[in-house]
Amino acid sequence: MKIFITGANGFLGQHLAKFLSDKGFDVIASGRGICRNSSENFPFYENIELTDEEKMIKVIKNYQPEIVIHTAALSKPDECNNNKEACLLNNVEATRYLVNAARPFSTQFIYTSTDFIFGENGPHDEDELPCPLNFYGESKLMAEGIVKQSGLFYSIVRPVFIYGPSWEGMRPSFLHWVKNNLEVQKRIKVVNDQYRTPTYVYDICKGIE
């Protein structure tokens, strides 16, 4: 089974690409810049800009994957709020381009969204009415709508606050950043009025599998 993964240089994307490759799936990964995943069992990688619709169509047509797992996103809430145009291009339009590219091949589409499509007073379940917490959440909800209306067989995954092992070339998760700073007794500044429910990255990988 051929699986095309976007955002394969991100934390979830790297773990997911390696996890599925190790399971024997034929994984084609894509990301911006060179491949940061050093796994020896990870032979196929495409350096691609998802906002380039023409190239996106060409790449999907070339591989014709049975499954697309779309993990790529502009995911920093402050960055999304400060540059809404870039947020919409990367999170909404790029999803539209990818869906349009996949539609001719009846590809199964797995979209990784976020719990930020909901508001306060969590934890939430998947049947709650969306009420985006910020513009990042709004953009991901818009992208969910594109996926739902695509006509493709789809699944939407909403991971929460992912953590897990890291390796060379991987950007550390928030929890790694906290751990690394505290180990060297460096003072950090974080919010103290939030409750979060971290999700172990291998649990997400298993769920997607």
PDB file of C-alpha atoms in Angstrom:
ATOM      1  CA  MET A   1       0.000   0.000   0.000  1.00  0.00           C
ATOM      2  CA  LYS A   2       1.410   3.357  -1.111  1.00  0.00           C
ATOM      3  CA  ILE A   3       1.098   6.199   1.420  1.00  0.00           C
ATOM      4  CA  PHE A   4       1.977   9.840   0.714  1.00  0.00           C
ATOM      5  CA  ILE A   5       2.739  11.902   3.836  1.00  0.00           C
ATOM      6  CA  THR A   6       2.993  15.690   3.949  1.00  0.00           C
ATOM      7  CA  GLY A   7       4.844  17.567   6.680  1.00  0.00           C
ATOM      8  CA  ALA A   8       7.372  14.740   6.986  1.00  0.00           C
ATOM      9  CA  ASN A   9       9.954  17.084   8.504  1.00  0.00           C
ATOM     10  CA  GLY A  10       7.638  17.926  11.394  1.00  0.00           C
ATOM     11  CA  PHE A  11       7.485  16.109  14.719  1.00  0.00           C
ATOM     12  CA  LEU A  12       4.432  13.977  13.930  1.00  0.00           C
ATOM     13  CA  GLY A  13       5.349  13.637  10.259  1.00  0.00           C
ATOM     14  CA  GLN A  14       8.803  12.233  10.995  1.00  0.00           C
ATOM     15  CA  HIS A  15       7.486   9.755  13.535  1.00  0.00           C
ATOM     16  CA  LEU A  16       4.617   8.708  11.288  1.00  0.00           C
ATOM     17  CA  ALA A  17       6.818   8.215   8.220  1.00  0.00           C
ATOM     18  CA  LYS A  18       9.277   6.049  10.125  1.00  0.00           C
ATOM     19  CA  PHE A  19       6.533   4.137  11.961  1.00  0.00           C
ATOM     20  CA  LEU A  20       4.649   3.231   8.782  1.00  0.00           C
ATOM     21  CA  SER A  21       7.851   2.461   6.868  1.00  0.00           C
ATOM     22  CA  ASP A  22       8.904   0.084   9.640  1.00  0.00           C
ATOM     23  CA  LYS A  23       5.481  -1.573   9.360  1.00  0.00           C
ATOM     24  CA  GLY A  24       6.183  -2.353   5.703  1.00  0.00           C
ATOM     25  CA  PHE A  25       4.086   0.320   4.020  1.00  0.00           C
ATOM     26  CA  ASP A  26       5.424   1.979   0.860  1.00  0.00           C
ATOM     27  CA  VAL A  27       5.866   5.507   2.233  1.00  0.00           C
ATOM     28  CA  ILE A  28       6.527   8.584   0.095  1.00  0.00           C
ATOM     29  CA  ALA A  29       7.185  11.556   2.345  1.00  0.00           C
ATOM     30  CA  SER A  30       7.225  15.234   1.488  1.00  0.00           C
ATOM     31  CA  GLY A  31       8.360  18.388   3.207  1.00  0.00           C
ATOM     32  CA  ARG A  32      10.095  21.709   2.772  1.00  0.00           C
ATOM     33  CA  GLY A  33      13.855  21.418   2.264  1.00  0.00           C
ATOM     34  CA  ILE A  34      15.980  18.330   2.733  1.00  0.00           C
ATOM     35  CA  CYS A  35      14.672  15.229   4.492  1.00  0.00           C
ATOM     36  CA  ARG A  36      15.380  15.387   8.236  1.00  0.00           C
ATOM     37  CA  ASN A  37      14.440  11.759   8.830  1.00  0.00           C
ATOM     38  CA  SER A  38      17.623   9.701   9.005  1.00  0.00           C
ATOM     39  CA  SER A  39      15.928   6.287   8.976  1.00  0.00           C
ATOM     40  CA  GLU A  40      17.638   3.805   6.659  1.00  0.00           C
ATOM     41  CA  ASN A  41      14.218   2.344   5.854  1.00  0.00           C
ATOM     42  CA  PHE A  42      12.947   5.607   4.441  1.00  0.00           C
ATOM     43  CA  PRO A  43      13.946   5.753   0.772  1.00  0.00           C
ATOM     44  CA  PHE A  44      11.384   8.082  -0.864  1.00  0.00           C
ATOM     45  CA  TYR A  45      11.229  11.802  -0.154  1.00  0.00           C
ATOM     46  CA  GLU A  46       9.901  14.782  -2.126  1.00  0.00           C
ATOM     47  CA  ASN A  47      11.051  18.340  -1.423  1.00  0.00           C
ATOM     48  CA  ILE A  48       7.836  20.174  -2.227  1.00  0.00           C
ATOM     49  CA  GLU A  49       6.030  23.429  -1.542  1.00  0.00           C
ATOM     50  CA  LEU A  50       2.397  22.499  -0.905  1.00  0.00           C
ATOM     51  CA  THR A  51       1.198  25.964  -1.929  1.00  0.00           C
ATOM     52  CA  ASP A  52       2.464  25.268  -5.473  1.00  0.00           C
ATOM     53  CA  GLU A  53      -0.714  23.745  -6.893  1.00  0.00           C
ATOM     54  CA  GLU A  54       0.789  22.744 -10.242  1.00  0.00           C
ATOM     55  CA  LYS A  55       3.666  20.839  -8.666  1.00  0.00           C
ATOM     56  CA  MET A  56       1.353  19.252  -6.102  1.00  0.00           C
ATOM     57  CA  ILE A  57      -0.824  17.828  -8.876  1.00  0.00           C
ATOM     58  CA  LYS A  58       2.254  16.579 -10.743  1.00  0.00           C
ATOM     59  CA  VAL A  59       3.708  14.785  -7.694  1.00  0.00           C
ATOM     60  CA  ILE A  60       0.444  13.069  -6.719  1.00  0.00           C
ATOM     61  CA  LYS A  61      -0.138  12.026 -10.338  1.00  0.00           C
ATOM     62  CA  ASN A  62       3.374  10.564 -10.457  1.00  0.00           C
ATOM     63  CA  TYR A  63       2.982   8.421  -7.311  1.00  0.00           C
ATOM     64  CA  GLN A  64      -0.811   7.829  -7.349  1.00  0.00           C
ATOM     65  CA  PRO A  65      -0.917   6.870  -3.646  1.00  0.00           C
ATOM     66  CA  GLU A  66      -3.768   4.855  -2.177  1.00  0.00           C
ATOM     67  CA  ILE A  67      -3.617   7.008   0.958  1.00  0.00           C
ATOM     68  CA  VAL A  68      -2.621  10.628   1.616  1.00  0.00           C
ATOM     69  CA  ILE A  69      -1.860  11.657   5.209  1.00  0.00           C
ATOM     70  CA  HIS A  70      -1.787  15.436   5.429  1.00  0.00           C
ATOM     71  CA  THR A  71       0.131  16.570   8.539  1.00  0.00           C
ATOM     72  CA  ALA A  72       1.731  19.748   7.154  1.00  0.00           C
ATOM     73  CA  ALA A  73       0.480  23.043   8.582  1.00  0.00           C
ATOM     74  CA  LEU A  74       1.389  26.481   9.803  1.00  0.00           C
ATOM     75  CA  SER A  75       0.742  25.560  13.417  1.00  0.00           C
ATOM     76  CA  LYS A  76       1.987  28.349  15.676  1.00  0.00           C
ATOM     77  CA  PRO A  77      -1.122  30.246  16.831  1.00  0.00           C
ATOM     78  CA  ASP A  78       0.636  33.603  17.245  1.00  0.00           C
ATOM     79  CA  GLU A  79       2.205  33.345  13.786  1.00  0.00           C
ATOM     80  CA  CYS A  80      -1.173  32.466  12.272  1.00  0.00           C
ATOM     81  CA  ASN A  81      -2.878  35.392  13.977  1.00  0.00           C
ATOM     82  CA  ASN A  82      -0.160  37.863  12.965  1.00  0.00           C
ATOM     83  CA  ASN A  83      -0.038  36.697   9.336  1.00  0.00           C
ATOM     84  CA  LYS A  84      -3.520  35.499   8.468  1.00  0.00           C
ATOM     85  CA  GLU A  85      -2.886  35.499   4.722  1.00  0.00           C
ATOM     86  CA  ALA A  86       0.023  33.053   5.086  1.00  0.00           C
ATOM     87  CA  CYS A  87      -2.038  30.975   7.513  1.00  0.00           C
ATOM     88  CA  LEU A  88      -4.917  30.638   5.042  1.00  0.00           C
ATOM     89  CA  LEU A  89      -2.550  29.821   2.183  1.00  0.00           C
ATOM     90  CA  ASN A  90      -0.683  27.098   4.076  1.00  0.00           C
ATOM     91  CA  ASN A  91      -3.543  25.586   6.064  1.00  0.00           C
ATOM     92  CA  VAL A  92      -6.585  26.038   3.848  1.00  0.00           C
ATOM     93  CA  GLU A  93      -5.531  26.510   0.215  1.00  0.00           C
ATOM     94  CA  ALA A  94      -2.739  23.907   0.407  1.00  0.00           C
ATOM     95  CA  THR A  95      -5.310  21.404   1.703  1.00  0.00           C
ATOM     96  CA  ARG A  96      -7.600  22.299  -1.200  1.00  0.00           C
ATOM     97  CA  TYR A  97      -4.776  21.761  -3.699  1.00  0.00           C
ATOM     98  CA  LEU A  98      -3.910  18.393  -2.174  1.00  0.00           C
ATOM     99  CA  VAL A  99      -7.531  17.218  -2.131  1.00  0.00           C
ATOM    100  CA  ASN A 100      -7.974  18.264  -5.773  1.00  0.00           C
ATOM    101  CA  ALA A 101      -4.779  16.437  -6.734  1.00  0.00           C
ATOM    102  CA  ALA A 102      -5.882  13.257  -4.938  1.00  0.00           C
ATOM    103  CA  ARG A 103      -9.502  13.179  -6.159  1.00  0.00           C
ATOM    104  CA  PRO A 104      -8.851  11.606  -9.618  1.00  0.00           C
ATOM    105  CA  PHE A 105      -7.266   8.594  -7.939  1.00  0.00           C
ATOM    106  CA  SER A 106     -10.007   7.991  -5.321  1.00  0.00           C
ATOM    107  CA  THR A 107      -7.347   8.327  -2.658  1.00  0.00           C
ATOM    108  CA  GLN A 108      -8.190   7.798   1.004  1.00  0.00           C
ATOM    109  CA  PHE A 109      -7.469  11.114   2.736  1.00  0.00           C
ATOM    110  CA  ILE A 110      -6.366  11.352   6.376  1.00  0.00           C
ATOM    111  CA  TYR A 111      -6.234  14.907   7.661  1.00  0.00           C
ATOM    112  CA  THR A 112      -4.538  15.874  10.919  1.00  0.00           C
ATOM    113  CA  SER A 113      -6.397  18.787  12.423  1.00  0.00           C
ATOM    114  CA  THR A 114      -6.297  20.120  15.991  1.00  0.00           C
ATOM    115  CA  ASP A 115      -8.293  20.414  19.203  1.00  0.00           C
ATOM    116  CA  PHE A 116      -8.041  24.181  18.662  1.00  0.00           C
ATOM    117  CA  ILE A 117     -11.167  23.940  16.483  1.00  0.00           C
ATOM    118  CA  PHE A 118     -13.014  23.725  19.810  1.00  0.00           C
ATOM    119  CA  GLY A 119     -13.257  26.439  22.425  1.00  0.00           C
ATOM    120  CA  GLU A 120     -12.628  26.457  26.153  1.00  0.00           C
ATOM    121  CA  ASN A 121     -13.817  24.026  28.834  1.00  0.00           C
ATOM    122  CA  GLY A 122     -12.265  20.808  27.498  1.00  0.00           C
ATOM    123  CA  PRO A 123     -11.545  18.020  27.247  1.00  0.00           C
ATOM    124  CA  HIS A 124     -13.752  17.731  24.188  1.00  0.00           C
ATOM    125  CA  ASP A 125     -15.077  14.811  22.194  1.00  0.00           C
ATOM    126  CA  GLU A 126     -15.448  14.609  18.434  1.00  0.00           C
ATOM    127  CA  ASP A 127     -19.207  15.262  18.493  1.00  0.00           C
ATOM    128  CA  GLU A 128     -19.015  18.702  20.110  1.00  0.00           C
ATOM    129  CA  LEU A 129     -19.864  21.759  18.059  1.00  0.00           C
ATOM    130  CA  PRO A 130     -16.741  23.577  16.839  1.00  0.00           C
ATOM    131  CA  CYS A 131     -15.984  26.967  18.332  1.00  0.00           C
ATOM    132  CA  PRO A 132     -12.390  27.781  17.290  1.00  0.00           C
ATOM    133  CA  LEU A 133     -10.143  29.056  20.033  1.00  0.00           C
ATOM    134  CA  ASN A 134      -8.119  31.312  17.698  1.00  0.00           C
ATOM    135  CA  PHE A 135      -7.400  32.004  14.018  1.00  0.00           C
ATOM    136  CA  TYR A 136      -5.215  28.902  13.769  1.00  0.00           C
ATOM    137  CA  GLY A 137      -8.222  26.852  14.885  1.00  0.00           C
ATOM    138  CA  GLU A 138     -10.438  28.684  12.386  1.00  0.00           C
ATOM    139  CA  SER A 139      -8.068  27.860   9.530  1.00  0.00           C
ATOM    140  CA  LYS A 140      -7.942  24.177  10.461  1.00  0.00           C
ATOM    141  CA  LEU A 141     -11.746  24.037  10.706  1.00  0.00           C
ATOM    142  CA  MET A 142     -11.993  25.555   7.214  1.00  0.00           C
ATOM    143  CA  ALA A 143      -9.598  22.885   5.948  1.00  0.00           C
ATOM    144  CA  GLU A 144     -11.682  20.178   7.631  1.00  0.00           C
ATOM    145  CA  GLY A 145     -14.660  21.456   5.641  1.00  0.00           C
ATOM    146  CA  ILE A 146     -12.725  21.083   2.388  1.00  0.00           C
ATOM    147  CA  VAL A 147     -11.824  17.503   3.285  1.00  0.00           C
ATOM    148  CA  LYS A 148     -15.427  16.641   4.231  1.00  0.00           C
ATOM    149  CA  GLN A 149     -16.749  18.051   0.954  1.00  0.00           C
ATOM    150  CA  SER A 150     -14.050  16.419  -1.190  1.00  0.00           C
ATOM    151  CA  GLY A 151     -16.000  13.292  -2.094  1.00  0.00           C
ATOM    152  CA  LEU A 152     -13.003  11.232  -0.944  1.00  0.00           C
ATOM    153  CA  PHE A 153     -13.107   8.570   1.757  1.00  0.00           C
ATOM    154  CA  TYR A 154     -11.617  10.541   4.645  1.00  0.00           C
ATOM    155  CA  SER A 155     -10.680  10.544   8.309  1.00  0.00           C
ATOM    156  CA  ILE A 156      -9.937  13.573  10.473  1.00  0.00           C
ATOM    157  CA  VAL A 157      -7.509  13.203  13.375  1.00  0.00           C
ATOM    158  CA  ARG A 158      -7.260  15.917  16.026  1.00  0.00           C
ATOM    159  CA  PRO A 159      -4.088  15.322  18.060  1.00  0.00           C
ATOM    160  CA  VAL A 160      -3.576  17.234  21.282  1.00  0.00           C
ATOM    161  CA  PHE A 161      -0.189  18.504  22.486  1.00  0.00           C
ATOM    162  CA  ILE A 162       2.030  15.764  21.031  1.00  0.00           C
ATOM    163  CA  TYR A 163       5.085  14.418  22.848  1.00  0.00           C
ATOM    164  CA  GLY A 164       7.504  11.523  22.351  1.00  0.00           C
ATOM    165  CA  PRO A 165      11.113  10.622  21.520  1.00  0.00           C
ATOM    166  CA  SER A 166      13.229  12.949  19.410  1.00  0.00           C
ATOM    167  CA  TRP A 167      16.375  12.387  17.394  1.00  0.00           C
ATOM    168  CA  GLU A 168      18.989  14.396  15.509  1.00  0.00           C
ATOM    169  CA  GLY A 169      17.436  16.693  12.934  1.00  0.00           C
ATOM    170  CA  MET A 170      14.062  16.799  14.686  1.00  0.00           C
ATOM    171  CA  ARG A 171      12.671  20.028  16.091  1.00  0.00           C
ATOM    172  CA  PRO A 172      12.009  19.472  19.806  1.00  0.00           C
ATOM    173  CA  SER A 173       8.428  19.445  21.039  1.00  0.00           C
ATOM    174  CA  PHE A 174       7.266  21.887  23.714  1.00  0.00           C
ATOM    175  CA  LEU A 175       7.805  19.287  26.433  1.00  0.00           C
ATOM    176  CA  HIS A 176      11.356  18.687  25.218  1.00  0.00           C
ATOM    177  CA  TRP A 177      11.968  22.431  25.336  1.00  0.00           C
ATOM    178  CA  VAL A 178      10.776  22.550  28.947  1.00  0.00           C
ATOM    179  CA  LYS A 179      12.829  19.496  29.915  1.00  0.00           C
ATOM    180  CA  ASN A 180      16.018  20.707  28.205  1.00  0.00           C
ATOM    181  CA  ASN A 181      15.850  24.130  29.818  1.00  0.00           C
ATOM    182  CA  LEU A 182      15.072  22.863  33.303  1.00  0.00           C
ATOM    183  CA  GLU A 183      17.905  20.314  33.151  1.00  0.00           C
ATOM    184  CA  VAL A 184      20.382  23.181  32.790  1.00  0.00           C
ATOM    185  CA  GLN A 185      18.485  25.212  35.416  1.00  0.00           C
ATOM    186  CA  LYS A 186      17.422  27.844  32.905  1.00  0.00           C
ATOM    187  CA  ARG A 187      14.396  29.958  33.830  1.00  0.00           C
ATOM    188  CA  ILE A 188      11.484  29.650  31.403  1.00  0.00           C
ATOM    189  CA  LYS A 189       8.292  31.610  30.919  1.00  0.00           C
ATOM    190  CA  VAL A 190       5.069  29.672  30.269  1.00  0.00           C
ATOM    191  CA  VAL A 191       1.354  30.138  30.882  1.00  0.00           C
ATOM    192  CA  ASN A 192      -0.010  28.931  34.211  1.00  0.00           C
ATOM    193  CA  ASP A 193      -3.748  28.999  33.488  1.00  0.00           C
ATOM    194  CA  GLN A 194      -4.138  26.081  31.072  1.00  0.00           C
ATOM    195  CA  TYR A 195      -4.838  22.380  31.469  1.00  0.00           C
ATOM    196  CA  ARG A 196      -3.636  20.219  28.576  1.00  0.00           C
ATOM    197  CA  THR A 197      -3.901  16.525  27.793  1.00  0.00           C
ATOM    198  CA  PRO A 198      -0.646  15.495  26.063  1.00  0.00           C
ATOM    199  CA  THR A 199      -0.819  12.712  23.488  1.00  0.00           C
ATOM    200  CA  TYR A 200       2.004  10.203  23.031  1.00  0.00           C
ATOM    201  CA  VAL A 201       3.151  10.282  19.413  1.00  0.00           C
ATOM    202  CA  TYR A 202       3.212   6.485  19.000  1.00  0.00           C
ATOM    203  CA  ASP A 203      -0.422   6.298  20.131  1.00  0.00           C
ATOM    204  CA  ILE A 204      -1.291   8.674  17.275  1.00  0.00           C
ATOM    205  CA  CYS A 205       0.770   6.622  14.817  1.00  0.00           C
ATOM    206  CA  LYS A 206      -0.981   3.427  15.901  1.00  0.00           C
ATOM    207  CA  GLY A 207      -4.381   5.082  15.647  1.00  0.00           C
ATOM    208  CA  ILE A 208      -3.662   6.311  12.115  1.00  0.00           C
ATOM    209  CA  GLU A 209      -2.364   2.870  11.123  1.00  0.00           C
TER     210      GLU A 209
END
